[in-house]
mmCIF file of C-alpha atoms in Angstrom:
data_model
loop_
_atom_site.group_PDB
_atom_site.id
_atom_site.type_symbol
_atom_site.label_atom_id
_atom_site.label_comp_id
_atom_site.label_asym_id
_atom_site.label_seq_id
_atom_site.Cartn_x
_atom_site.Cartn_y
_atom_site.Cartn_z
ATOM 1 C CA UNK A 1 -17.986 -19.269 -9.442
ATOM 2 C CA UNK A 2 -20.089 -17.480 -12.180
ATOM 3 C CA UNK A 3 -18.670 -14.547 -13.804
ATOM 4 C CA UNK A 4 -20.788 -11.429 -13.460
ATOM 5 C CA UNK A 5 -18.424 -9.000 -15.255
ATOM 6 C CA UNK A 6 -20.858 -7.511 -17.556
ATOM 7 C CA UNK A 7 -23.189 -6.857 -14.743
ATOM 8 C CA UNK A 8 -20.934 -5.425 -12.803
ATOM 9 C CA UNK A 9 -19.625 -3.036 -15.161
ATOM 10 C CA UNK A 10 -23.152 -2.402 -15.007
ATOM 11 C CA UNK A 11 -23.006 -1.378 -12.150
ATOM 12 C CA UNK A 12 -19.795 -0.020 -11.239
ATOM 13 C CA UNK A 13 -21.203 2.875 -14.368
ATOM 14 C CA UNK A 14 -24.703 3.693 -12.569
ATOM 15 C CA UNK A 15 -23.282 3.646 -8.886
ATOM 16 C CA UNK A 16 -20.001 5.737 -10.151
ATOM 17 C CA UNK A 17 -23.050 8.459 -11.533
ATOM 18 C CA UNK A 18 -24.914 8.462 -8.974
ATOM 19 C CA UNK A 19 -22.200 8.841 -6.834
ATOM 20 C CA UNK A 20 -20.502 11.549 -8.635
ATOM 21 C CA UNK A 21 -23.438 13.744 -7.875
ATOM 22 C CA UNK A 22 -22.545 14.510 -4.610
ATOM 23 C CA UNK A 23 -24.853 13.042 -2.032
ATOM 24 C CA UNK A 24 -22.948 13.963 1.529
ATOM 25 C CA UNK A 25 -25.572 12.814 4.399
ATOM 26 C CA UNK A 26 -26.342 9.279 5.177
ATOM 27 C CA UNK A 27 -29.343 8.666 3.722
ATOM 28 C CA UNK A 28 -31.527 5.850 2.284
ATOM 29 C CA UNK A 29 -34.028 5.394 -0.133
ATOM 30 C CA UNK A 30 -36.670 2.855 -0.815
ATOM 31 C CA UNK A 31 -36.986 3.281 -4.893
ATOM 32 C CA UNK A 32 -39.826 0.734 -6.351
ATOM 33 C CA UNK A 33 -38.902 -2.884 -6.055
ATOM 34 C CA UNK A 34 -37.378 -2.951 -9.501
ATOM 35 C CA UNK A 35 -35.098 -0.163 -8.517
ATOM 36 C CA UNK A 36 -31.510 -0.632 -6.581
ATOM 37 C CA UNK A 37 -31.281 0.580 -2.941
ATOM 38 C CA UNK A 38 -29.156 3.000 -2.140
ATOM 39 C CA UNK A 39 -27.338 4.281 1.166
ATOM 40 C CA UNK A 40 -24.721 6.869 1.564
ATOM 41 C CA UNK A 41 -22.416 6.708 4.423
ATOM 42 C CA UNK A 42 -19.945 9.554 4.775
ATOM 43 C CA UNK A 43 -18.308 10.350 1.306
ATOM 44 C CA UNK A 44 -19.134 6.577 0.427
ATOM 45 C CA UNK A 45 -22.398 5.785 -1.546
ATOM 46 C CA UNK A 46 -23.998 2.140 -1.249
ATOM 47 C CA UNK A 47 -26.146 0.263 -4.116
ATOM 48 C CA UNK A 48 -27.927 -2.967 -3.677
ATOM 49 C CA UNK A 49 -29.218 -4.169 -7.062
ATOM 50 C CA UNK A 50 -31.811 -7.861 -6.822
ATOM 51 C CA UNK A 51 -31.857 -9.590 -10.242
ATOM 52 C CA UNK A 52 -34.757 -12.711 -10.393
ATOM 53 C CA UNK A 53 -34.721 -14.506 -13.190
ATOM 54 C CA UNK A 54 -37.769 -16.280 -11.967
ATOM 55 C CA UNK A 55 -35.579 -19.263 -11.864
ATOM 56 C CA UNK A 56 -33.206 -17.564 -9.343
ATOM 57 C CA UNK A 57 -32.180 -14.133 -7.234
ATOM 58 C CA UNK A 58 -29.082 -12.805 -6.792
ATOM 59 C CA UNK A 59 -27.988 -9.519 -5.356
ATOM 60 C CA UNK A 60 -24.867 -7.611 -6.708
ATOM 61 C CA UNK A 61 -23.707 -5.088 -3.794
ATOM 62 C CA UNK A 62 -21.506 -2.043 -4.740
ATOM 63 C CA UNK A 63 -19.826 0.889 -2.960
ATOM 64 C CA UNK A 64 -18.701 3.990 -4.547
ATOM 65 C CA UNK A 65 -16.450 7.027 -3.799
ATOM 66 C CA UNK A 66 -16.396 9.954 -6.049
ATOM 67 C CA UNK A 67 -13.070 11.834 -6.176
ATOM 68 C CA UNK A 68 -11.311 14.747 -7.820
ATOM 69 C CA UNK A 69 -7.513 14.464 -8.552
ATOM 70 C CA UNK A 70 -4.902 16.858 -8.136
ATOM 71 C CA UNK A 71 -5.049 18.098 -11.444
ATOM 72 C CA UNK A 72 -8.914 18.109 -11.570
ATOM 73 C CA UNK A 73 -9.777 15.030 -13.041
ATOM 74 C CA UNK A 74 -13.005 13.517 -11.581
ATOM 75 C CA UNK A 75 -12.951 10.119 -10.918
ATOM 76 C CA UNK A 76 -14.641 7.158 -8.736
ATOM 77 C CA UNK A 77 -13.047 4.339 -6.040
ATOM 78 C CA UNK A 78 -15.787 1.194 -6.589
ATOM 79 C CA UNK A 79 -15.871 -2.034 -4.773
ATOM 80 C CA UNK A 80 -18.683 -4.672 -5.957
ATOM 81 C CA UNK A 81 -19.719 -8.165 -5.312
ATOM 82 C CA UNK A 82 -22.306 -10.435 -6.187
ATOM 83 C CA UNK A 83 -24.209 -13.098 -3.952
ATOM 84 C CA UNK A 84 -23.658 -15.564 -7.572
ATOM 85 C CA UNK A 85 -19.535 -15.384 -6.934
ATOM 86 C CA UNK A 86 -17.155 -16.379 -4.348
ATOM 87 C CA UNK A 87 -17.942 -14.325 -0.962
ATOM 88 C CA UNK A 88 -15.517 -13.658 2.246
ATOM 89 C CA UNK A 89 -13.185 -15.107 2.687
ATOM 90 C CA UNK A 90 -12.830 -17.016 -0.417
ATOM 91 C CA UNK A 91 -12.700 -13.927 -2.588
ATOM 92 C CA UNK A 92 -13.809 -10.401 -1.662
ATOM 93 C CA UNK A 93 -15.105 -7.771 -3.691
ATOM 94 C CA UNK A 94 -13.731 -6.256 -7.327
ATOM 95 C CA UNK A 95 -12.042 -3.215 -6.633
ATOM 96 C CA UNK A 96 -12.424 -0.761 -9.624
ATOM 97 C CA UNK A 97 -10.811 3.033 -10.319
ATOM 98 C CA UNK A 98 -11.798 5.735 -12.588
ATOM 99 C CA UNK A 99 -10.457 8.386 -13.318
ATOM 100 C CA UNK A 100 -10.747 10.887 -16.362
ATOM 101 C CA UNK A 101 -6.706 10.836 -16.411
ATOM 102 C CA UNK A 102 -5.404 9.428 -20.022
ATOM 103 C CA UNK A 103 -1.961 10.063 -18.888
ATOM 104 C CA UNK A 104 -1.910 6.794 -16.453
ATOM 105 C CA UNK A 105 -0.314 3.831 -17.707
ATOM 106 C CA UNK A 106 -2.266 1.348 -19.448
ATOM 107 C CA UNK A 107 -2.274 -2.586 -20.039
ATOM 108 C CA UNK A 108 -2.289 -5.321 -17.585
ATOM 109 C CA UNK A 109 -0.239 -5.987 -14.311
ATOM 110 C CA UNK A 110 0.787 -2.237 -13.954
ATOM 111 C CA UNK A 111 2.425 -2.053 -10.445
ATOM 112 C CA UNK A 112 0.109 -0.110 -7.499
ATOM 113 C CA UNK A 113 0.703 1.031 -3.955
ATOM 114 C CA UNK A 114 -2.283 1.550 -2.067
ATOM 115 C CA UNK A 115 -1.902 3.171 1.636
ATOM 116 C CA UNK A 116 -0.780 5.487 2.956
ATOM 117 C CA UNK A 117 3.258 6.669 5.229
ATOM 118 C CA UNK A 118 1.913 3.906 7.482
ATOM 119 C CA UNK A 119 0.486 1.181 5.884
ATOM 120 C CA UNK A 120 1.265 0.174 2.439
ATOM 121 C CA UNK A 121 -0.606 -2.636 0.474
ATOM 122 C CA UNK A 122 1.322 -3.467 -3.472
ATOM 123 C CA UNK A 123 -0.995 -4.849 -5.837
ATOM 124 C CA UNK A 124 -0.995 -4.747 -9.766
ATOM 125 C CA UNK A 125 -3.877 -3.269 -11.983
ATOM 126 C CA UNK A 126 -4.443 -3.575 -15.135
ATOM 127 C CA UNK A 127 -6.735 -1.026 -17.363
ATOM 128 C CA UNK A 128 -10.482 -2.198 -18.309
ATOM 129 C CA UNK A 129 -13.321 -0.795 -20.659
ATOM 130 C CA UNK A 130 -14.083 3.231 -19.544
ATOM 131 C CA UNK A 131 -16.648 3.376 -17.471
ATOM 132 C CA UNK A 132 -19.396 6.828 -18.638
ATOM 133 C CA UNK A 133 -16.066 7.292 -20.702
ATOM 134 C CA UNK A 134 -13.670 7.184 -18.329
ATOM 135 C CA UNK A 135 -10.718 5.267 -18.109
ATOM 136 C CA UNK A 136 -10.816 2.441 -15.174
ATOM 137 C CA UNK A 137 -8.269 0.175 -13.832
ATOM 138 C CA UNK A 138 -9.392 -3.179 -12.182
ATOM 139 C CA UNK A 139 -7.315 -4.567 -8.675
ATOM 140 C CA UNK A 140 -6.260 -7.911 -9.326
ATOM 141 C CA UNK A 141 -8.909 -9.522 -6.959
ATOM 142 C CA UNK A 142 -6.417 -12.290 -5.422
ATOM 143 C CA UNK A 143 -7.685 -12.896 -1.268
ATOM 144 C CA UNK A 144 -4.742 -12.414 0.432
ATOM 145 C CA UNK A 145 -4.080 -8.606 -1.391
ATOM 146 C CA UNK A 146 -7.780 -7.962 -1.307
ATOM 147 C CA UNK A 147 -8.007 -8.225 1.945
ATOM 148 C CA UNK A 148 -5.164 -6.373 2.947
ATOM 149 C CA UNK A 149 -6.303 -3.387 0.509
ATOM 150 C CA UNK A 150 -9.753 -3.637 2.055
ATOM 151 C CA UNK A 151 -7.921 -3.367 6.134
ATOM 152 C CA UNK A 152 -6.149 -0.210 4.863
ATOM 153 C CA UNK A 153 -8.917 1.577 3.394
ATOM 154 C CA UNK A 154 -10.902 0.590 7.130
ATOM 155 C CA UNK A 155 -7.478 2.052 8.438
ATOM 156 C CA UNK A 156 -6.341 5.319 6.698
ATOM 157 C CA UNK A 157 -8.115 8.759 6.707
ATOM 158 C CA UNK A 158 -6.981 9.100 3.305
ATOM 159 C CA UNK A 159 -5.818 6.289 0.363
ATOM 160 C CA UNK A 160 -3.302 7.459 -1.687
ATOM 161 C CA UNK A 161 -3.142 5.302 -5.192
ATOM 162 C CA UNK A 162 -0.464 5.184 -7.041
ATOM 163 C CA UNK A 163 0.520 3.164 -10.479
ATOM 164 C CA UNK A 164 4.764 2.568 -10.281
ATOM 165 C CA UNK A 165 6.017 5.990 -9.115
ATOM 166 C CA UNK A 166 3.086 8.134 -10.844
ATOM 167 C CA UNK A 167 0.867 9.127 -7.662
ATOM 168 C CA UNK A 168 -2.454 9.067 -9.188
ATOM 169 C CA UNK A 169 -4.753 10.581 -6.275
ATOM 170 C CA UNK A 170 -5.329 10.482 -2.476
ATOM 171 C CA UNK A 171 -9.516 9.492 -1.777
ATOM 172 C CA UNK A 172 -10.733 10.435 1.528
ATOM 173 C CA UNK A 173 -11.754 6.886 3.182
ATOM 174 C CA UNK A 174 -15.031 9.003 5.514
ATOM 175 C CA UNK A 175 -17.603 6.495 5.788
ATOM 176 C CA UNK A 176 -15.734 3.146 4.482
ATOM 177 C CA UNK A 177 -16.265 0.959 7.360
ATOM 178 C CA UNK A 178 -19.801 1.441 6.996
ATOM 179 C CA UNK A 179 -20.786 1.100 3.839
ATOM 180 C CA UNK A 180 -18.364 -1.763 3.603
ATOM 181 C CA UNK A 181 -20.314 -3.650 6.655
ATOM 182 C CA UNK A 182 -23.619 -2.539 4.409
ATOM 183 C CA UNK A 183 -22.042 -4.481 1.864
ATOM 184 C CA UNK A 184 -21.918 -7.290 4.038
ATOM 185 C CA UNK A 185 -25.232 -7.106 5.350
ATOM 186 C CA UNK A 186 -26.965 -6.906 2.203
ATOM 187 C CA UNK A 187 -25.156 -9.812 0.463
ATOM 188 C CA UNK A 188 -24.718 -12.293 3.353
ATOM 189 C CA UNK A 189 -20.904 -11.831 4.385
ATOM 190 C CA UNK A 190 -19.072 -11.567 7.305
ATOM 191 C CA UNK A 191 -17.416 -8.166 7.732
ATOM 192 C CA UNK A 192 -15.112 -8.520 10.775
ATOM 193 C CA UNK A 193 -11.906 -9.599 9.049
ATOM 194 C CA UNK A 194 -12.180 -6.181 7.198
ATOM 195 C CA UNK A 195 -14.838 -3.946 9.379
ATOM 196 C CA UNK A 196 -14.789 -5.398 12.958
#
């Protein structure tokens, strides 16, 4: 499995901008071939990046969520995979939070809940480079908790996150299941376990 971190950090930054300004209709657009694709579905936005090397292709496939907290912090709810790393069901995609909050714990396997009264998924985080400045926490991407995040954010009208007992925001989940399956279309997964 090849490591694509720094692309997508890449990423994760341009989709979490354009996402944070605020496109609401579904929508598409067909930029030049050398730009990403991009598809909103609900509150979720969709980006479909190609990179050929000449040698090879890939495509990394992100979906974004912008957010505000309850105290006003702005933030973003980013899931990204690449068709160079493990796909469904061996791995699934990263699962990456922003959120202009400096008061949120920090360091590496900081205890999450994910969910919401009815379903519940635990998970640990651990804080990553800020994204446009922003702090970010990365999900530890293990299958069998991906996956079950993944079926609750298909399942909830809202996701409340929190790290240990500090709620850190509820994200309204409008438009998941489609811009996950999008996901799946563009980089050659089966959605069903997740999307059916």
């Amino acid at each position: 499995m090849r490591n694509s971190r720094p692309a997508t950090l890449a990423l994760f930054s341009s989709l979490a901008a354009f996402a944070a300004s605020g496109a609401a209709a579904q929508e598409q657009t067909q930029p030049s071939a050398d730009m990403p694709a991009t598809t909103t579905f609900g509150r979720w936005t969709t980006i479909i990046d190609t990179l050929d090397t000449g040698q090879d292709a890939h495509k990394t496939c992100a979906a974004s969520t912008a957010f505000v907290d309850g105290n006003g912090n702005a933030g973003t709810l980013t899931l990204s995979i690449s068709t160079g790393d493990a796909l469904p069901p061996d791995a699934y995609p990263a699962v990456m939070i922003t959120v202009d909050n400096k008061d949120l714990p920090t360091g590496k396997n900081i205890a999450a809940t994910f969910g919401d009264p009815g379903v519940k998924v635990s998970a640990t985080v651990s804080s990553a480079d800020a994204v446009n400045g922003r702090p970010s926490w990365m999900v530890d991407n293990q299958a069998k908790t991906s996956l079950a995040l993944l079926r609750a954010m298909r399942k909830v009208t809202s996701l409340d996150i929190a790290f240990g007992k500090q709620a850190v925001v509820s994200i309204p989940m409008d438009g998941f299941t489609k811009a996950y399956r999008n996901l799946g279309t563009s980089c050659g997964f089966a959605t069903k376990d997740v999307a059916p």
